[in-house]
Structures are given as structure tokens and as C-alpha cells.
mmCIF file of C-alpha atoms and ligand atoms in Angstrom:
data_model
loop_
_atom_site.group_PDB
_atom_site.id
_atom_site.type_symbol
_atom_site.label_atom_id
_atom_site.label_comp_id
_atom_site.label_asym_id
_atom_site.label_seq_id
_atom_site.Cartn_x
_atom_site.Cartn_y
_atom_site.Cartn_z
ATOM 1 C CA MET A 1 -0.024 0.003 0.032
ATOM 2 C CA THR A 2 1.305 3.431 -0.821
ATOM 3 C CA LYS A 3 1.685 5.671 2.228
ATOM 4 C CA LYS A 4 -0.112 9.033 2.441
ATOM 5 C CA GLY A 5 3.223 10.783 3.149
ATOM 6 C CA ARG A 6 5.612 11.333 6.092
ATOM 7 C CA VAL A 7 4.754 12.108 9.668
ATOM 8 C CA PHE A 8 7.252 13.692 12.068
ATOM 9 C CA SER A 9 6.919 14.413 15.785
ATOM 10 C CA GLY A 10 9.340 15.095 18.557
ATOM 11 C CA ALA A 11 9.193 15.516 22.363
ATOM 12 C CA ARG A 12 11.743 16.491 24.899
ATOM 13 C CA PRO A 13 13.175 13.710 27.057
ATOM 14 C CA THR A 14 11.157 14.412 30.128
ATOM 15 C CA GLY A 15 11.476 10.860 31.352
ATOM 16 C CA ARG A 16 8.316 8.846 32.142
ATOM 17 C CA GLN A 17 5.359 10.011 30.086
ATOM 18 C CA HIS A 18 2.026 11.085 31.477
ATOM 19 C CA LEU A 19 -1.651 10.631 30.388
ATOM 20 C CA GLY A 20 -1.460 14.071 28.593
ATOM 21 C CA ASN A 21 1.488 12.898 26.469
ATOM 22 C CA TYR A 22 -0.190 9.665 25.869
ATOM 23 C CA LEU A 23 -3.710 10.761 24.894
ATOM 24 C CA GLY A 24 -2.516 14.080 23.213
ATOM 25 C CA ALA A 25 0.411 12.654 21.186
ATOM 26 C CA ILE A 26 1.640 9.075 21.615
ATOM 27 C CA LYS A 27 -1.697 7.401 20.768
ATOM 28 C CA ASN A 28 -1.659 9.300 17.483
ATOM 29 C CA TYR A 29 2.011 8.380 16.877
ATOM 30 C CA VAL A 30 1.019 4.769 17.037
ATOM 31 C CA ALA A 31 -2.191 5.067 14.978
ATOM 32 C CA LEU A 32 -0.487 7.047 12.156
ATOM 33 C CA GLN A 33 1.960 4.229 11.504
ATOM 34 C CA ALA A 34 -0.653 2.437 9.493
ATOM 35 C CA ASP A 35 -0.954 5.099 6.872
ATOM 36 C CA TYR A 36 2.288 7.168 6.971
ATOM 37 C CA ASP A 37 6.027 6.768 7.053
ATOM 38 C CA CYS A 38 6.681 7.955 10.608
ATOM 39 C CA VAL A 39 9.676 9.569 12.141
ATOM 40 C CA TYR A 40 9.613 10.006 15.991
ATOM 41 C CA CYS A 41 12.305 11.928 17.663
ATOM 42 C CA ILE A 42 13.457 12.394 21.284
ATOM 43 C CA VAL A 43 14.614 15.966 21.105
ATOM 44 C CA ASP A 44 17.486 16.143 23.577
ATOM 45 C CA LEU A 45 18.936 19.355 22.103
ATOM 46 C CA HIS A 46 15.639 21.128 22.755
ATOM 47 C CA ALA A 47 15.816 19.885 26.331
ATOM 48 C CA LEU A 48 19.110 21.849 26.853
ATOM 49 C CA THR A 49 17.217 25.140 26.433
ATOM 50 C CA THR A 50 15.842 24.736 29.967
ATOM 51 C CA VAL A 51 17.547 21.773 31.558
ATOM 52 C CA GLU A 52 20.801 22.786 33.199
ATOM 53 C CA ASP A 53 21.525 19.491 35.003
ATOM 54 C CA THR A 54 22.108 16.853 32.402
ATOM 55 C CA VAL A 55 23.070 14.004 34.753
ATOM 56 C CA ASN A 56 19.703 12.263 34.100
ATOM 57 C CA LEU A 57 19.458 13.108 30.413
ATOM 58 C CA LYS A 58 20.391 9.605 29.105
ATOM 59 C CA GLN A 59 18.144 7.863 31.669
ATOM 60 C CA ASN A 60 15.250 10.175 30.621
ATOM 61 C CA ILE A 61 15.859 9.375 26.956
ATOM 62 C CA PHE A 62 15.704 5.681 27.843
ATOM 63 C CA GLU A 63 12.559 5.952 30.046
ATOM 64 C CA MET A 64 10.769 7.879 27.171
ATOM 65 C CA ALA A 65 11.920 5.292 24.607
ATOM 66 C CA LEU A 66 10.357 2.583 26.829
ATOM 67 C CA ASP A 67 7.061 4.346 26.922
ATOM 68 C CA TRP A 68 6.990 4.912 23.198
ATOM 69 C CA LEU A 69 7.932 1.270 22.358
ATOM 70 C CA ALA A 70 5.547 -0.180 24.919
ATOM 71 C CA ALA A 71 2.762 1.987 23.665
ATOM 72 C CA GLY A 72 3.089 0.461 20.162
ATOM 73 C CA ILE A 73 5.685 2.408 18.157
ATOM 74 C CA ASP A 74 7.070 -0.280 15.933
ATOM 75 C CA PRO A 75 10.750 0.179 15.077
ATOM 76 C CA GLN A 76 10.313 -2.086 12.019
ATOM 77 C CA LYS A 77 7.833 0.333 10.590
ATOM 78 C CA SER A 78 8.811 3.685 12.020
ATOM 79 C CA ILE A 79 12.066 5.532 12.681
ATOM 80 C CA MET A 80 12.597 6.306 16.351
ATOM 81 C CA PHE A 81 15.819 8.087 17.287
ATOM 82 C CA VAL A 82 17.587 10.809 19.399
ATOM 83 C CA GLN A 83 17.773 14.228 17.816
ATOM 84 C CA SER A 84 21.531 14.906 18.577
ATOM 85 C CA MET A 85 22.582 11.708 16.836
ATOM 86 C CA VAL A 86 21.692 13.306 13.534
ATOM 87 C CA PRO A 87 23.582 16.690 13.712
ATOM 88 C CA GLU A 88 22.389 17.786 10.278
ATOM 89 C CA VAL A 89 19.436 19.394 12.104
ATOM 90 C CA THR A 90 21.735 21.902 13.715
ATOM 91 C CA GLU A 91 23.084 22.980 10.283
ATOM 92 C CA LEU A 92 19.511 23.428 9.058
ATOM 93 C CA HIS A 93 18.641 25.339 12.203
ATOM 94 C CA THR A 94 21.431 27.773 11.383
ATOM 95 C CA ILE A 95 20.323 28.177 7.813
ATOM 96 C CA LEU A 96 16.658 28.691 8.808
ATOM 97 C CA SER A 97 17.563 31.249 11.434
ATOM 98 C CA MET A 98 18.771 33.516 8.569
ATOM 99 C CA VAL A 99 15.244 33.687 7.108
ATOM 100 C CA THR A 100 13.598 34.212 10.533
ATOM 101 C CA PRO A 101 12.903 37.747 11.807
ATOM 102 C CA LEU A 102 13.876 37.965 15.483
ATOM 103 C CA GLY A 103 10.685 39.781 16.458
ATOM 104 C CA LYS A 104 8.526 36.858 15.203
ATOM 105 C CA LEU A 105 10.304 34.583 17.735
ATOM 106 C CA THR A 106 10.036 36.972 20.693
ATOM 107 C CA ASP A 107 6.390 37.563 19.928
ATOM 108 C CA LEU A 108 5.430 33.914 20.171
ATOM 109 C CA PRO A 109 3.241 33.174 23.250
ATOM 110 C CA THR A 110 5.255 29.996 23.842
ATOM 111 C CA PHE A 111 8.507 32.055 24.172
ATOM 112 C CA LYS A 112 6.933 34.496 26.488
ATOM 113 C CA GLU A 113 5.656 31.619 28.676
ATOM 114 C CA LYS A 114 9.106 29.886 28.819
ATOM 115 C CA ALA A 115 10.782 33.189 29.532
ATOM 116 C CA ARG A 116 8.425 33.810 32.442
ATOM 117 C CA GLU A 117 9.114 30.232 33.750
ATOM 118 C CA ASN A 118 12.913 30.649 33.374
ATOM 119 C CA PRO A 119 13.641 34.371 34.109
ATOM 120 C CA ASN A 120 17.277 33.683 35.014
ATOM 121 C CA ASN A 121 18.045 31.639 31.907
ATOM 122 C CA ILE A 122 16.618 33.377 28.819
ATOM 123 C CA ASN A 123 19.243 32.012 26.474
ATOM 124 C CA TYR A 124 19.766 32.404 22.790
ATOM 125 C CA GLY A 125 18.668 28.741 22.277
ATOM 126 C CA LEU A 126 15.343 29.310 24.020
ATOM 127 C CA VAL A 127 14.504 32.135 21.621
ATOM 128 C CA GLY A 128 15.467 29.879 18.714
ATOM 129 C CA TYR A 129 13.552 26.786 20.079
ATOM 130 C CA PRO A 130 10.877 27.084 17.360
ATOM 131 C CA VAL A 131 13.533 27.430 14.622
ATOM 132 C CA LEU A 132 15.196 24.127 15.784
ATOM 133 C CA MET A 133 11.664 22.570 15.842
ATOM 134 C CA ALA A 134 11.030 23.814 12.243
ATOM 135 C CA ALA A 135 14.446 22.375 11.271
ATOM 136 C CA ASP A 136 13.430 19.007 12.751
ATOM 137 C CA ILE A 137 10.165 18.922 10.820
ATOM 138 C CA VAL A 138 11.382 20.053 7.476
ATOM 139 C CA LEU A 139 14.682 18.078 7.564
ATOM 140 C CA TYR A 140 12.587 14.867 7.282
ATOM 141 C CA LYS A 141 10.294 16.356 4.620
ATOM 142 C CA SER A 142 7.270 15.865 6.829
ATOM 143 C CA ASN A 143 3.725 16.275 5.506
ATOM 144 C CA ALA A 144 2.019 15.924 8.937
ATOM 145 C CA VAL A 145 2.880 16.592 12.594
ATOM 146 C CA PRO A 146 0.921 14.937 15.358
ATOM 147 C CA VAL A 147 1.073 17.217 18.515
ATOM 148 C CA GLY A 148 -1.219 18.581 21.230
ATOM 149 C CA VAL A 149 -2.961 22.031 20.623
ATOM 150 C CA ASP A 150 -0.297 23.822 22.625
ATOM 151 C CA GLN A 151 2.048 23.384 19.683
ATOM 152 C CA ALA A 152 -0.145 25.223 17.157
ATOM 153 C CA PRO A 153 1.864 28.480 17.211
ATOM 154 C CA HIS A 154 5.041 26.554 16.456
ATOM 155 C CA LEU A 155 3.482 24.702 13.548
ATOM 156 C CA GLU A 156 2.250 27.957 12.018
ATOM 157 C CA PHE A 157 5.763 29.422 12.538
ATOM 158 C CA THR A 158 7.246 26.382 10.735
ATOM 159 C CA ARG A 159 4.943 26.923 7.798
ATOM 160 C CA GLU A 160 6.031 30.619 7.547
ATOM 161 C CA VAL A 161 9.738 29.640 7.659
ATOM 162 C CA VAL A 162 9.193 27.169 4.884
ATOM 163 C CA ARG A 163 7.558 29.883 2.688
ATOM 164 C CA SER A 164 10.361 32.335 3.555
ATOM 165 C CA PHE A 165 13.109 29.904 2.682
ATOM 166 C CA ASN A 166 11.472 28.719 -0.602
ATOM 167 C CA TYR A 167 10.882 32.321 -1.604
ATOM 168 C CA ARG A 168 14.305 33.570 -0.623
ATOM 169 C CA TYR A 169 16.044 30.844 -2.592
ATOM 170 C CA ASN A 170 13.440 30.580 -5.374
ATOM 171 C CA CYS A 171 12.865 26.870 -4.898
ATOM 172 C CA ASN A 172 10.376 24.426 -3.442
ATOM 173 C CA VAL A 173 12.762 22.193 -1.610
ATOM 174 C CA LEU A 174 11.009 22.560 1.794
ATOM 175 C CA ILE A 175 7.516 21.220 2.495
ATOM 176 C CA GLU A 176 4.762 23.049 4.506
ATOM 177 C CA PRO A 177 3.519 20.537 7.139
ATOM 178 C CA GLN A 178 0.001 20.186 8.456
ATOM 179 C CA MET A 179 -0.807 19.830 12.164
ATOM 180 C CA LYS A 180 -2.643 16.729 13.375
ATOM 181 C CA VAL A 181 -4.395 16.659 16.745
ATOM 182 C CA THR A 182 -6.018 13.669 18.481
ATOM 183 C CA GLU A 183 -9.675 13.465 19.783
ATOM 184 C CA VAL A 184 -8.213 14.581 23.134
ATOM 185 C CA PRO A 185 -5.823 17.425 22.223
ATOM 186 C CA LYS A 186 -5.864 18.830 25.764
ATOM 187 C CA VAL A 187 -5.874 16.588 28.835
ATOM 188 C CA LEU A 188 -6.419 18.311 32.176
ATOM 189 C CA GLY A 189 -4.280 17.578 35.230
ATOM 190 C CA ILE A 190 -5.416 16.220 38.585
ATOM 191 C CA ASP A 191 -6.467 19.754 39.508
ATOM 192 C CA GLY A 192 -9.105 19.534 36.848
ATOM 193 C CA VAL A 193 -8.355 23.048 35.611
ATOM 194 C CA GLN A 194 -4.819 23.311 34.030
ATOM 195 C CA LYS A 195 -3.242 21.270 31.297
ATOM 196 C CA MET A 196 -1.670 18.079 32.617
ATOM 197 C CA GLY A 197 2.091 18.598 32.807
ATOM 198 C CA LYS A 198 5.102 17.542 34.847
ATOM 199 C CA SER A 199 6.079 21.112 35.744
ATOM 200 C CA LEU A 200 2.764 21.617 37.500
ATOM 201 C CA ASP A 201 2.957 18.276 39.237
ATOM 202 C CA ASN A 202 -0.554 17.562 38.263
ATOM 203 C CA HIS A 203 0.242 14.539 36.102
ATOM 204 C CA ILE A 204 -0.433 10.794 36.190
ATOM 205 C CA GLU A 205 2.402 8.676 34.791
ATOM 206 C CA ILE A 206 1.329 5.866 32.384
ATOM 207 C CA ALA A 207 4.132 3.659 33.771
ATOM 208 C CA GLY A 208 3.250 4.041 37.398
ATOM 209 C CA THR A 209 2.375 0.990 39.555
ATOM 210 C CA PRO A 210 -1.371 0.350 40.213
ATOM 211 C CA GLU A 211 -0.954 1.690 43.706
ATOM 212 C CA GLU A 212 0.810 4.872 42.501
ATOM 213 C CA THR A 213 -1.858 5.369 39.911
ATOM 214 C CA GLN A 214 -4.743 4.869 42.380
ATOM 215 C CA LYS A 215 -3.091 7.332 44.797
ATOM 216 C CA ARG A 216 -2.880 10.059 42.092
ATOM 217 C CA VAL A 217 -6.448 9.392 40.866
ATOM 218 C CA MET A 218 -7.797 9.716 44.419
ATOM 219 C CA MET A 219 -6.232 13.287 44.433
ATOM 220 C CA MET A 220 -8.323 14.295 41.353
ATOM 221 C CA VAL A 221 -10.634 17.214 41.565
ATOM 222 C CA THR A 222 -14.218 16.362 40.603
ATOM 223 C CA ASP A 223 -17.216 18.647 40.023
ATOM 224 C CA PRO A 224 -16.251 21.671 42.288
ATOM 225 C CA ALA A 225 -19.935 22.380 43.082
ATOM 226 C CA ARG A 226 -20.395 18.963 44.678
ATOM 227 C CA ILE A 227 -19.384 19.526 48.320
ATOM 228 C CA LYS A 228 -21.204 16.727 50.315
ATOM 229 C CA ARG A 229 -21.598 13.136 49.406
ATOM 230 C CA THR A 230 -25.414 13.679 49.281
ATOM 231 C CA ASP A 231 -25.171 16.587 46.790
ATOM 232 C CA PRO A 232 -26.022 15.567 43.275
ATOM 233 C CA GLY A 233 -22.975 16.006 40.909
ATOM 234 C CA ASN A 234 -22.631 17.078 37.308
ATOM 235 C CA PRO A 235 -20.552 14.651 35.227
ATOM 236 C CA ASP A 236 -20.520 17.161 32.345
ATOM 237 C CA VAL A 237 -18.103 19.401 34.250
ATOM 238 C CA CYS A 238 -16.107 16.537 35.883
ATOM 239 C CA ASN A 239 -12.596 15.678 34.771
ATOM 240 C CA VAL A 240 -12.895 12.185 36.328
ATOM 241 C CA PHE A 241 -15.988 11.534 34.178
ATOM 242 C CA SER A 242 -14.263 12.691 31.033
ATOM 243 C CA MET A 243 -11.472 10.131 31.753
ATOM 244 C CA HIS A 244 -14.088 7.377 32.482
ATOM 245 C CA LYS A 245 -15.476 7.984 28.994
ATOM 246 C CA ILE A 246 -11.972 7.141 27.579
ATOM 247 C CA PHE A 247 -10.935 4.250 29.841
ATOM 248 C CA SER A 248 -13.949 2.643 31.433
ATOM 249 C CA PRO A 249 -16.436 -0.018 30.088
ATOM 250 C CA LYS A 250 -19.554 1.588 28.587
ATOM 251 C CA ALA A 251 -21.765 0.097 31.268
ATOM 252 C CA ASP A 252 -19.752 1.927 33.979
ATOM 253 C CA VAL A 253 -19.890 5.184 32.086
ATOM 254 C CA GLU A 254 -23.640 4.914 31.733
ATOM 255 C CA MET A 255 -24.127 3.931 35.396
ATOM 256 C CA ILE A 256 -22.007 6.978 36.591
ATOM 257 C CA ASN A 257 -23.685 9.349 34.225
ATOM 258 C CA ILE A 258 -26.992 8.460 35.903
ATOM 259 C CA GLU A 259 -25.972 7.807 39.534
ATOM 260 C CA CYS A 260 -23.771 10.878 39.943
ATOM 261 C CA ARG A 261 -26.574 13.158 38.979
ATOM 262 C CA ARG A 262 -28.787 11.713 41.711
ATOM 263 C CA ALA A 263 -25.991 11.234 44.364
ATOM 264 C CA GLY A 264 -26.241 7.517 43.990
ATOM 265 C CA ILE A 265 -22.468 7.216 43.732
ATOM 266 C CA GLY A 266 -19.975 9.377 45.527
ATOM 267 C CA CYS A 267 -16.724 10.904 44.121
ATOM 268 C CA VAL A 268 -14.521 8.545 46.143
ATOM 269 C CA ASP A 269 -16.214 5.427 44.698
ATOM 270 C CA CYS A 270 -16.257 6.992 41.267
ATOM 271 C CA LYS A 271 -12.485 7.623 41.469
ATOM 272 C CA LYS A 272 -11.808 4.092 42.729
ATOM 273 C CA LEU A 273 -13.641 2.792 39.734
ATOM 274 C CA TYR A 274 -11.690 5.052 37.368
ATOM 275 C CA ALA A 275 -8.374 3.980 38.907
ATOM 276 C CA LYS A 276 -9.365 0.315 38.392
ATOM 277 C CA SER A 277 -10.298 0.951 34.703
ATOM 278 C CA LEU A 278 -7.162 2.987 34.139
ATOM 279 C CA ASN A 279 -4.991 0.273 35.655
ATOM 280 C CA GLU A 280 -6.721 -2.382 33.649
ATOM 281 C CA SER A 281 -6.326 -0.390 30.379
ATOM 282 C CA LEU A 282 -2.615 0.130 31.041
ATOM 283 C CA ALA A 283 -1.770 -3.364 32.233
ATOM 284 C CA SER A 284 -0.563 -4.754 28.932
ATOM 285 C CA PHE A 285 1.293 -1.581 28.201
ATOM 286 C CA ARG A 286 3.107 -1.893 31.567
ATOM 287 C CA ALA A 287 3.947 -5.488 31.034
ATOM 288 C CA LYS A 288 5.520 -4.750 27.602
ATOM 289 C CA ARG A 289 7.418 -1.819 29.183
ATOM 290 C CA ALA A 290 8.886 -4.043 31.840
ATOM 291 C CA GLU A 291 10.062 -6.451 29.092
ATOM 292 C CA PHE A 292 11.816 -3.598 27.215
ATOM 293 C CA ALA A 293 13.297 -2.276 30.460
ATOM 294 C CA ASP A 294 15.052 -5.606 30.934
ATOM 295 C CA LYS A 295 16.771 -5.237 27.578
ATOM 296 C CA PRO A 296 18.468 -1.789 27.624
ATOM 297 C CA ALA A 297 20.980 -2.791 24.900
ATOM 298 C CA GLU A 298 18.181 -3.614 22.510
ATOM 299 C CA VAL A 299 16.415 -0.340 23.257
ATOM 300 C CA TRP A 300 19.609 1.653 22.510
ATOM 301 C CA ALA A 301 20.190 -0.415 19.379
ATOM 302 C CA ILE A 302 16.739 0.574 18.185
ATOM 303 C CA LEU A 303 17.571 4.251 18.732
ATOM 304 C CA HIS A 304 20.900 3.876 17.003
ATOM 305 C CA ASP A 305 19.389 2.104 14.035
ATOM 306 C CA GLY A 306 16.732 4.744 13.850
ATOM 307 C CA ALA A 307 19.348 7.398 13.781
ATOM 308 C CA GLN A 308 21.185 5.726 10.828
ATOM 309 C CA ARG A 309 17.930 5.606 8.898
ATOM 310 C CA ALA A 310 16.994 9.224 9.774
ATOM 311 C CA LYS A 311 20.522 10.316 8.685
ATOM 312 C CA VAL A 312 19.926 9.051 5.106
ATOM 313 C CA ILE A 313 16.865 11.269 4.741
ATOM 314 C CA ALA A 314 18.553 14.194 6.506
ATOM 315 C CA ALA A 315 21.698 14.053 4.289
ATOM 316 C CA GLN A 316 19.505 14.058 1.121
ATOM 317 C CA THR A 317 17.525 17.044 2.272
ATOM 318 C CA MET A 318 20.713 18.919 3.176
ATOM 319 C CA ARG A 319 22.175 18.326 -0.299
ATOM 320 C CA GLU A 320 19.027 19.866 -1.770
ATOM 321 C CA VAL A 321 19.065 22.769 0.658
ATOM 322 C CA ARG A 322 22.717 23.493 -0.038
ATOM 323 C CA ASP A 323 22.134 23.280 -3.770
ATOM 324 C CA ALA A 324 19.166 25.669 -3.548
ATOM 325 C CA ILE A 325 21.235 28.204 -1.595
ATOM 326 C CA GLY A 326 24.364 27.840 -3.696
ATOM 327 C CA LEU A 327 26.528 26.320 -0.975
ATOM 328 C CA PRO A 328 29.217 23.999 -2.142
ATOM 329 C CA ASN A 329 28.672 20.376 -1.290
ATOM 330 C CA LEU A 330 31.758 18.331 -0.121
ATOM 331 C CA GLY A 331 33.090 16.089 -2.869
ATOM 332 C CA GLU A 332 31.568 18.160 -5.737
HETATM 333 P P1 LIG B 1 7.563 19.123 24.504
HETATM 334 O O1 LIG B 1 7.645 20.445 25.235
HETATM 335 O O2 LIG B 1 8.831 18.533 23.922
HETATM 336 O O3 LIG B 1 6.411 19.152 23.455
HETATM 337 P P2 LIG B 1 5.800 17.916 26.360
HETATM 338 O O4 LIG B 1 6.065 16.825 27.368
HETATM 339 O O5 LIG B 1 5.249 19.084 26.865
HETATM 340 O O6 LIG B 1 7.112 18.064 25.606
HETATM 341 O O7 LIG B 1 4.844 17.353 25.202
HETATM 342 C C1 LIG B 1 5.011 16.223 24.370
HETATM 343 C C2 LIG B 1 3.788 16.000 23.481
HETATM 344 O O8 LIG B 1 2.662 15.767 24.366
HETATM 345 C C3 LIG B 1 3.477 17.204 22.667
HETATM 346 O O9 LIG B 1 2.903 16.881 21.374
HETATM 347 C C4 LIG B 1 2.378 17.945 23.509
HETATM 348 O O10 LIG B 1 1.539 18.738 22.653
HETATM 349 C C5 LIG B 1 1.659 16.714 24.078
HETATM 350 N N1 LIG B 1 1.062 17.066 25.392
HETATM 351 C C6 LIG B 1 1.674 17.378 26.492
HETATM 352 N N2 LIG B 1 0.867 17.599 27.562
HETATM 353 C C7 LIG B 1 -0.387 17.406 27.030
HETATM 354 C C8 LIG B 1 -1.708 17.537 27.557
HETATM 355 N N3 LIG B 1 -1.915 17.827 28.867
HETATM 356 N N4 LIG B 1 -2.752 17.301 26.798
HETATM 357 C C9 LIG B 1 -2.533 16.962 25.516
HETATM 358 N N5 LIG B 1 -1.385 16.866 24.875
HETATM 359 C C10 LIG B 1 -0.313 17.093 25.663
#
């Protein structure tokens, strides 16, 4: 079967992944393998923009690779690799930075947010973060990029950079990518208000033990208007119910939808039920993850092999980019 094109996505090596990463991105990475050539990248260079202590970097890369593999990224079908192992991206980053107005980068809401979070480390790389991301995407000639909605400004920026480059060098070497979101593009944290994320410590790890998972689930905020056990609740505004709809059997979802509204079931029991469904849904993922975790050499070999395959595509694109600009290629 001919594939519809190429998909690329990357994520910083933040270690064990949470339900937001899983529902917002990884599930799509896995599903898209059926129809696209997929390239999935652990973007360690991007991590350096904010991470100063790199002692755990390799371990975090490994943990993330375990989550991706156990979730169903198939290294036979897809390329999975570590960004810094294919340094062509840094060359393209430099080249794209010459067609990027500085004001465009400092105006991005994502930059402003990162600058607010890291007031003592607003480095040059942090400003250029979206340029490096654009370089990642276009280096692999990607048609589609599966990401959560938070990445929309970066995708739009990438499309603009592609147009600027092609216009400046009068070519059509670079491809404008489309954004692909899942059915759950924004997962809320256990606070039920903000986006789930590690920095807010409102996350639930997909690789946690059943006990850890249950403990985090029991901390989840439900319908804020429901104060007493005898108050009727409103599942339509409850984050726990929205998760039941994803992970629980249909009969449980229907039962909660009725019983919550007439105070037939309390939030504690409802959360216990969700923890059970979540743990059951993640059981086979966790078993596979444990198998991969026992074979670190194999996991690193997958990442090395992925980098070799990625390098072939990257080298070809860079030849075209250099030709379009008029830079001499080695050996010509
Ligand atoms: P990065 O900063 O490298 O994108 P993140 O861990 O923030 O790393 O995100 C990795 C991927 O998971 C991205 O595609 C992002 O959009 C998605 N994602 C992260 N958190 C959530 C969330 N709470 N809901 C939906 N998608 C999310």
C-alpha cells in the first residue's frame, strides 16, 4: 500500500510520560503508523534550552523510549531516534535562522511563557527553540505533525519559515507541514483546571504502579460544586468522568452518568472505579514496558538504528538545501 506521506513528531526527554502525552500525542504516533512513514524523535537538544543539570538526560531518553515502544511504536515500521545523533538538524537550524525575523520569535506566546518560567536563563537557544523545531520537521520532509494543541503556534511558525526559505532561494525544496491533533488534544491535570504537565506536578504517569496510579487518581478534583456526598453531581463538568469515557467500560460510564446526577455514587467510589479501569487499560502496556526495560542494549540499538535511517533522509534534504542556496557540497 502506498503511504499518504511522512509524519514527524518530537518531544523533549522528560522521562516517564504522563496521560497528557499519551492521549494528546503518543496514541496518534501509534495510529498514524498504518498510513504514513513515521519519524519520531526524542529531542534532547531542545531539552538543553531549559535543563541545566544533564546528569539524568540519558536515563530520561531511555525511559521515554520505553514508553513509546511499549505504547506500540514499531521500530520495524517507524524511525525512532535521538535528535542529537543526527547533527544535520543543527546545520539546518542555522540556515533557517537567517530567514527568521527575530521579532517573530520573541512575539510567540510559547516564548513569553518559557521566559516567564525561566527568568534567569533566557538564552539564545530558548529564543530559537521554534527554529530548531522547524528544522526537525522540514529536515525529514514531513507532511503532517501529530502534536497537542499547545504546539499550534510553532506549527504555524514552521509553515512561515518554509515559505520564507522557498521564496528567498526561489525553490520548493522545503514542504509546509499540516498539524494533526487527537480526539483529546488537551488533557487536564489532577487539579481539573490546568493542562496536565510535569512542571505543574498535576500529572499521572502511564508507567506508574497500580498503587501509585490509584493514589494520584484519588487526588483528582471532581465537580467543584459537589461539596457533600449527598449533593447531586454534574458529570458534564467533571474531569474524572471525562476520563471514564476514555478508559472505562460503557456500562460503568452509563451507570456513573445516571448515579452521579442523583448522588447514587460518591466521588470517592467513582474515582476508585476510574483507577481500576485505568490500571486495567494500562496493564498490557506496563507488562511490555517491563520487558523492554530488561533489555536496555536492545532499546539503545533501536535508537541507533533509527538514527542511521534518519541520517539518510537528512543528508539528502541537506544536499537539496545546499544546492538551492548555492553552498558547495563536499566532494563536488
Ligand atoms: P515538549 O515540550 O517537547 O512538546 P511535552 O512533554 O510538553 O514536551 O509534550 C510532548 C507532547 O505531548 C506534545 O505533542 C504535546 O503537545 C503533548 N502534550 C503534553 N501535555 C499534554 C496535555 N496535557 N494534553 C494533550 N497533549 C499534551
